[in-house]
Structures are given as C-alpha cells and as structure tokens.
C-alpha cells in the first residue's frame, strides 16, 4: 500500500471516528460519544452511514431498547411549504447505537399515496412533527403527527417496530378541539410518557393565539381523555415535556416563529397537569418620569368610560424604535377608543412600519370584533413618524365619524358604525414585536367641554385596567443556537439521565428546508433544579449508558480517496457559466471504478446536472472528459446526497484527475458540500470557474465532498 493511500485512510478514519475508548491513562473503560454540531465557522452537515445528509427535521430523538431513533419530517423530495404542487416527502427515521453513526431506516409509512399527498403536500398547510412512544401495556409503538386537514389536527398510527411500518388508527379526540372543522387549530406537539405509563399530549392551540395545552391520553395512547390543563400563554409553540427528580419541565419556542431563529423558554410543574410556573412576570405598564411607558403587553383600558359616546381623546406619545422578529426596525404607538374590553373597539396605530405604499409614516386602523380583528386599513401620514420623537395626538369620535389629528394636522377621517360607546386605552404589541412607546397628558373631553377623564401620570396607575400579565417562561436561550427548539430527550446515562436539547437550524425560511441542520446539547441543571442557559457549543461529550465501543462504519470495499464526513457545509451556485471541480490523486494501481460527489438542488433548476471525470493537466486544469454522466433535475435530492459517475479506467498510483460539475440550467442551481479545513491536504483540492470552464481558480484549503473507488484491474 502506498504512503499516500495510508495517509488518505488515516485522514478518513480521523474524520469518521467520533466514538472511541479513552486511553488507559484516563482510567475509564467506558466508551465516550461526542456529538459534533460544527466548528469555529459554525454549524455543519450531519451525514448518515449511507453517505447522504440526515434528512429528518422538526422531530425528536428517542431510545428504544439498545438503539437511539431520530424521527423527523423529510424535505429532500422537494417539499415546500404552501407551494402548489410541491410533493409531501413523508416522515423518516434513523437509528444509531451511539448518537453519532446514523443509519437511514426509511419512511415510517408510505406517504406517496393520493390520500397523504392531498393531506400534506404544498397545496395544504402541511404535516409535521412525528413523535413516537412505546406503550408497554399494548406492546405497540404509537406515532402522532400534526396536520391541518381534520379539526383535531393530528393523525395517530401504531406499529410493532419503532421504524414501522405504521398503520393509521381512527382519528383521535381532544377536548379543546372536539367537533370543530379543519383549519389552523392545533400545531406543534410532543408525546410524553410518565414513569407510571400514563401518556400525555402536549400541543399548541392556535385558536387561542399560540397557547399550550396538556391533555392526558387514554391507556392506548391513541386519543385524549378530556382531562387537561392550559398554560395560558400566547405566541409560543414547539413544546417538549420531560421529568427530572420528580419535577416536570416543559420547554418551548418562545416566541413562535416558523422556519426561523427564535428563543427557548421553560416552565415547571409538580405534575404533568400542572400547575405550571415560569419566571416572575414583568408589568408592561410602568410610570416612568411622570409619563406612562408601555412595553408590549397588548391592550390596557381606562376603568371609567363604558358609557362614553362622543368625545375627544388627546394625549402626547413618543413611539420608540424597536426591532421585530421579522427583521424590520420600526416605531409604533397605539391607542384604543370605544372599547368595552381588550377584544373590542378601535385600535389606531401611529408609526413607521414599512407598509407597502406607506413607508416613513402611517396610521394603521384596526377594528376588533369578538376578540379578533374584523378589519385593517393603513393610510400614509403627511409627516414622517420617527422613533424617539414626541407627537400630539387627537382622536375625535362623533356618531359614525372618527377624525384623527397629529400635531394639529388632520391625517384621517373614517366612517364606521361598529361601536358607539366605550373606554379609551393604549396598545403595544409584545412577543416577537417588542413594541414600546411613552404616553402622557391624557384627556377625554365631552362635546360640551366637560372633562370626562384626565391623567398626567404624576401618580399611580389606579385609573387603568392594565393588560393581563400572561405567564412568562424562564428564558434559557434567545436564539436557540440559531434555530428553533424541537425536543428534549431524556436518555439513560451512567449516573442518572442526560437531557439532550435539540433545535432545528432552519435555512432562514428558505422555500425548501432540506438544508436545515441540527444542534444537540445536554442541558445543565443548577442545584435548585433550574436550567442553566444553553451554551451553543461546537461539540459535547455525553456519558450515555449502554454505548457500544465502535470505530465507526468500515469504508466500503475499494475506497481509495475520501474527504470524510465532518466539517462540511452546503452552498449552491453551479449553473450557467459557473462550474466547480475537485481534483484527486489515485492512491494505488487498479481500475478507477467510480467517483461519488455530494450535491443537491435549489430553486428548481431547468437543466440537468453534468458530472465529468478528466485527467488533470500539468497546468492544473481539467483536460478533456474521460467519462460523463448527465443527471436530470428530478434525479437530484434537495438534501445533500451522493451522486456517482461510473469511470471504468485503469489507473496507476499518483495519477491525477478532476471531477468537474456543471449545468446549463438558466434558473436554480446545483450545490456542493464543501470543507475549508483542507480534509484532503495532499492529493487535491477545489477549483472554481465562472466562465464556463475556460479558466480555473484554485480555492486554497477547500475540498468538495467526494469518494473514489479503485478496484483490482481484471
């Protein structure tokens, strides 16, 4: 075997082995598993033992018997949220003995049927969040998935094996959604089994604005019992429940934010049905410098005024610039009039939110009905509205006519007869919006000049019904390590349990989320049982129980060159005149049988992917193709996966080649898995061309993920 061949295999082994027995000096015979999230440059791709990226998202990790199982939603077939015609890819499972080497176990059930495509494809709101529990009493594995095609919002399945096939059971019943029609009712959920075998469904109730409900399930784990509790939250989702030392924990996405970066909070309770408690709530209304400062919280109203009819409301306000979860920085101050409660009346908002056609300054007019928004209209103001600047506001209600002035200028006149009487108040949105404003010198005057109400905020807030303080979670991360929390798995360890926190690192709300990655981290607890902030580290050693001592999967027979599995990221630009290439050197004499390349598609390319193997010239440029493969777009996954080109060429050790990747597509692109830490330092590297292959530029330290096979020549 050549020296170069030994070096390549050593590099491959070093990259692949992340479970090993510590040296004797460590005085520990137990194997150690290391979960790798990324490196100094950030998160990296996690590959399965078949060489393809793990394509399982918004799911969970469970341990059944002596194996770990990763469940999740697949995206690689091309699923896109609410893109008409996008296929539903189904739910996948992977298994492992060490949380490192993951074997693709396939789909939990056949999702290609007409029925499941109609339930879950891009024409719908989709299907997500596979969660599996084992029912010892029945001997069945029970799967719950979230959907929006039925009122209850979930489908339930059973199987004799943790990997399926799962068979659908009758629709479950949950007391809070019993008998309602399909729609945006219930969302992300978790399936929790207590130590006594009792199961609970923890789920998001969108009809209550993103509250969390815990309902006890019947002994089959297939339907609810009607025994439940609410946490009384809003704008949260993705709950996960676990138990530790007799205390129950519930982590969740706080606030909710689909396919983006958000925070993680938690609550605790003495029983699964509560009472659940979080952090001390902070009052959103505070007297600050003889003025009222409102930081989120929703709507607060004057105690007086239920029978007020026509009046002038005047005040000064200072909208404060803030940054919303959606990335817009804006300032907005809201006031309320003719309201009997926070779900009625009129809410007028003065601000600079970048509404189309009304940037720089606008008045947004909201009419409430039955606790929901009946109508919204936005008009541009004649003046700019700036964060930190004070404005004198006057709103006059007279019969069906509503007039509004800012700094003495009439900016709007509206005719509306929905409400004739009611109180006044102020409104700032909390949650992901973080709106805030200051208000002062509030006065309500009747048409005859009688002052009905006045407050200069030099005292307390006794004249106001402030917003109800919702429960607040204990925040352990503001960004969930660049993603959204998915699950916490309670896994057996050598001393007690490891509670493995998992978050989905979404691809910034991309149309297709097949490139989403995972962050896995063990939670750390203080002496009082509280959870320490998540640290978002690159890697973690886990003292798990029952690990197998393994050096990872053996390289396939004939493997000659491999760039390994760790440290790779995804990037897409191969289309038109942009081409990529990876050079490599044969490590031994024989027949170069094939070259495998990791790629994916994005943006719906309209041309095939072309792979060519060439000899590398003395000028370090690819020569004429020796072999070529054309792969139609439909043959390339949206998740990083191997595509091979057959070569069948006799080679000698030291021969140099290039794999060239190109496409004539005019839209979309084909991607690569690349590593800038030079995992293949001696035999080759990445090349780049932006002129259709006429000239090539070497990319220092960069390697594209490839594998080559050289077998004995016949």
Coordinates of N, CA and C in Angstrom, one line a residue, residues 140-235:
X140 N -47.2 -1.8 21.6 CA -47.2 -1.1 20.3 C -46.5 0.2 20.4
X141 N -45.8 0.6 19.3 CA -45.2 1.9 19.2 C -46.3 2.8 18.6
X142 N -46.5 4.0 19.2 CA -47.6 4.9 18.8 C -47.0 6.1 18.3
X143 N -47.4 6.5 17.1 CA -46.9 7.7 16.4 C -48.1 8.7 16.2
X144 N -47.8 10.0 16.6 CA -48.7 11.1 16.4 C -48.0 12.1 15.5
X145 N -48.7 12.6 14.5 CA -48.2 13.6 13.6 C -49.2 14.8 13.5
X146 N -48.7 16.0 13.2 CA -49.6 17.2 13.1 C -50.0 17.4 11.7
X147 N -51.3 17.7 11.5 CA -51.8 18.1 10.2 C -52.9 19.1 10.4
X148 N -53.4 19.6 9.2 CA -54.5 20.6 9.3 C -55.7 20.3 8.5
X149 N -55.8 19.0 8.1 CA -56.9 18.5 7.2 C -58.1 18.1 8.0
X150 N -57.9 17.9 9.3 CA -59.0 17.5 10.2 C -59.0 18.4 11.4
X151 N -60.2 18.6 12.0 CA -60.4 19.5 13.1 C -59.4 19.3 14.3
X152 N -59.2 18.0 14.6 CA -58.4 17.7 15.8 C -56.9 18.1 15.6
X153 N -56.5 18.1 14.3 CA -55.1 18.5 14.0 C -54.1 17.4 14.1
X154 N -54.4 16.1 14.3 CA -53.4 15.1 14.5 C -53.9 13.8 13.9
X155 N -53.0 13.0 13.4 CA -53.3 11.6 13.0 C -52.4 10.7 13.9
X156 N -53.0 9.5 14.2 CA -52.3 8.6 15.1 C -52.1 7.2 14.4
X157 N -51.0 6.6 14.6 CA -50.6 5.3 14.0 C -50.1 4.4 15.1
X158 N -50.0 3.1 14.7 CA -49.3 2.1 15.6 C -48.5 1.2 14.8
X159 N -47.5 0.6 15.4 CA -46.6 -0.3 14.7 C -46.0 -1.3 15.7
X160 N -45.6 -2.4 15.3 CA -44.9 -3.4 16.1 C -43.4 -3.1 16.3
X161 N -42.9 -2.2 15.4 CA -41.5 -1.8 15.4 C -41.3 -0.3 15.5
X162 N -40.2 0.2 16.1 CA -40.0 1.6 16.2 C -39.8 2.3 14.8
X163 N -39.5 1.5 13.8 CA -39.2 2.1 12.5 C -40.4 1.9 11.5
X164 N -41.5 1.2 12.0 CA -42.7 1.0 11.2 C -42.6 -0.3 10.4
X165 N -43.5 -0.5 9.5 CA -44.5 0.4 9.0 C -45.6 0.7 10.0
X166 N -46.0 2.0 10.1 CA -47.0 2.4 11.0 C -48.3 2.4 10.3
X167 N -49.4 1.9 10.9 CA -50.7 1.8 10.4 C -51.6 2.9 11.1
X168 N -52.3 3.7 10.2 CA -53.2 4.7 10.8 C -54.4 4.1 11.6
X169 N -54.7 4.8 12.7 CA -55.8 4.4 13.5 C -56.9 5.4 13.4
X170 N -58.1 5.2 14.0 CA -59.2 6.2 14.0 C -58.7 7.5 14.5
X171 N -59.3 8.6 14.0 CA -58.9 9.9 14.4 C -59.0 10.1 15.9
X172 N -58.0 10.7 16.5 CA -58.1 10.9 18.0 C -59.1 12.0 18.3
X173 N -59.5 12.1 19.6 CA -60.3 13.2 20.0 C -59.6 13.9 21.2
X174 N -59.6 15.3 21.1 CA -59.1 16.1 22.2 C -60.2 17.1 22.6
X175 N -60.3 17.3 23.9 CA -61.5 18.0 24.3 C -61.5 19.4 23.8
X176 N -60.4 20.1 23.7 CA -60.4 21.5 23.3 C -60.8 21.7 21.8
X177 N -60.7 20.7 21.0 CA -61.0 20.8 19.6 C -62.0 19.8 19.1
X178 N -62.8 19.2 20.0 CA -63.8 18.2 19.7 C -64.9 18.8 18.8
X179 N -65.1 18.2 17.6 CA -66.2 18.6 16.7 C -66.0 19.8 15.9
X180 N -64.8 20.5 15.9 CA -64.6 21.7 15.1 C -64.1 21.3 13.7
X181 N -64.3 22.2 12.7 CA -63.9 21.9 11.3 C -62.4 22.0 11.2
X182 N -61.9 21.5 10.0 CA -60.4 21.6 9.8 C -60.0 23.0 9.7
X183 N -58.7 23.3 9.9 CA -58.2 24.6 9.9 C -57.0 24.8 10.7
X184 N -56.5 26.0 10.9 CA -55.4 26.3 11.7 C -55.7 26.2 13.2
X185 N -55.9 25.0 13.7 CA -56.4 24.7 15.0 C -55.3 24.4 16.0
X186 N -54.7 23.2 15.8 CA -53.6 22.8 16.7 C -52.3 22.6 15.9
X187 N -51.2 22.9 16.6 CA -49.9 22.9 15.9 C -48.9 21.9 16.6
X188 N -47.7 22.4 16.7 CA -46.6 21.5 17.2 C -47.0 20.9 18.5
X189 N -46.5 19.6 18.7 CA -46.9 18.9 19.8 C -45.7 18.0 20.3
X190 N -45.9 17.3 21.5 CA -45.0 16.4 22.0 C -45.8 15.2 22.6
X191 N -45.2 14.1 22.7 CA -45.8 12.9 23.2 C -45.0 12.5 24.4
X192 N -45.5 12.6 25.6 CA -44.8 12.3 26.8 C -45.4 11.1 27.6
X193 N -44.5 10.2 28.0 CA -45.0 9.0 28.8 C -44.3 9.1 30.2
X194 N -45.1 9.2 31.2 CA -44.6 9.3 32.6 C -44.1 8.0 33.1
X195 N -43.5 8.0 34.3 CA -42.9 6.8 34.8 C -43.9 5.7 35.1
X196 N -45.2 6.1 35.4 CA -46.2 5.1 35.7 C -46.9 4.6 34.4
X197 N -46.4 5.0 33.2 CA -47.0 4.5 32.0 C -48.1 5.4 31.4
X198 N -48.5 6.4 32.1 CA -49.5 7.3 31.7 C -48.9 8.3 30.6
X199 N -49.7 8.5 29.5 CA -49.2 9.3 28.4 C -49.9 10.6 28.3
X200 N -49.3 11.6 27.8 CA -49.9 13.0 27.7 C -49.5 13.5 26.3
X201 N -50.5 14.2 25.7 CA -50.2 15.0 24.5 C -50.0 16.5 24.9
X202 N -48.9 17.1 24.6 CA -48.6 18.5 24.8 C -48.7 19.2 23.5
X203 N -49.6 20.2 23.3 CA -49.7 20.7 22.0 C -50.0 22.2 22.0
X204 N -49.8 22.8 20.8 CA -50.1 24.2 20.6 C -51.5 24.4 20.1
X205 N -52.2 25.3 20.8 CA -53.6 25.7 20.4 C -53.6 27.1 19.7
X206 N -53.7 27.0 18.4 CA -53.6 28.3 17.6 C -54.9 29.1 17.7
X207 N -56.0 28.4 18.1 CA -57.2 29.2 18.2 C -57.2 30.1 19.4
X208 N -56.3 29.9 20.3 CA -56.0 30.7 21.5 C -54.7 31.5 21.3
X209 N -54.3 31.7 20.1 CA -53.2 32.6 19.8 C -51.8 32.0 20.1
X210 N -51.7 30.7 20.2 CA -50.5 30.0 20.5 C -50.3 29.7 21.9
X211 N -51.4 29.2 22.6 CA -51.3 28.7 23.9 C -50.8 27.2 23.9
X212 N -50.4 26.7 25.1 CA -50.0 25.3 25.2 C -51.0 24.6 26.1
X213 N -51.4 23.4 25.6 CA -52.4 22.5 26.3 C -51.7 21.2 26.6
X214 N -52.0 20.7 27.8 CA -51.5 19.3 28.1 C -52.8 18.5 28.4
X215 N -53.0 17.4 27.6 CA -54.1 16.5 27.8 C -53.7 15.1 28.0
X216 N -54.2 14.5 29.1 CA -54.0 13.1 29.4 C -54.6 12.2 28.3
X217 N -53.8 11.2 27.9 CA -54.3 10.3 26.9 C -54.9 9.0 27.5
X218 N -55.6 8.3 26.8 CA -56.2 7.0 27.3 C -55.1 5.9 27.3
X219 N -55.4 4.8 27.9 CA -54.4 3.7 28.0 C -53.8 3.2 26.7
X220 N -54.5 3.5 25.6 CA -53.9 3.1 24.3 C -52.9 4.1 23.7
X221 N -52.9 5.3 24.3 CA -52.1 6.4 23.8 C -52.6 7.0 22.5
X222 N -53.8 6.6 22.1 CA -54.3 6.9 20.7 C -55.4 8.0 20.7
X223 N -55.8 8.5 21.9 CA -56.8 9.5 22.0 C -56.8 10.2 23.3
X224 N -57.5 11.3 23.5 CA -57.5 12.1 24.7 C -58.5 11.5 25.7
X225 N -58.4 12.0 26.9 CA -59.4 11.6 27.9 C -60.3 12.7 28.3
X226 N -60.0 13.9 27.9 CA -60.8 15.1 28.3 C -60.2 15.7 29.6
X227 N -59.2 15.1 30.2 CA -58.6 15.7 31.4 C -57.4 16.5 30.9
X228 N -57.4 17.8 31.1 CA -56.4 18.7 30.5 C -56.1 19.9 31.3
X229 N -55.1 20.6 31.0 CA -54.8 21.9 31.6 C -54.2 22.8 30.5
X230 N -54.4 24.1 30.7 CA -53.8 25.2 29.8 C -52.7 25.9 30.6
X231 N -51.7 26.4 29.8 CA -50.7 27.2 30.5 C -51.0 28.7 30.4
X232 N -52.0 29.1 29.5 CA -52.4 30.5 29.4 C -51.4 31.3 28.7
X233 N -50.7 30.8 27.7 CA -49.7 31.5 27.0 C -50.2 32.1 25.7
X234 N -49.4 32.9 25.0 CA -49.7 33.3 23.6 C -48.4 33.3 22.9
X235 N -48.5 33.1 21.6 CA -47.4 33.2 20.6 C -46.2 32.3 21.0

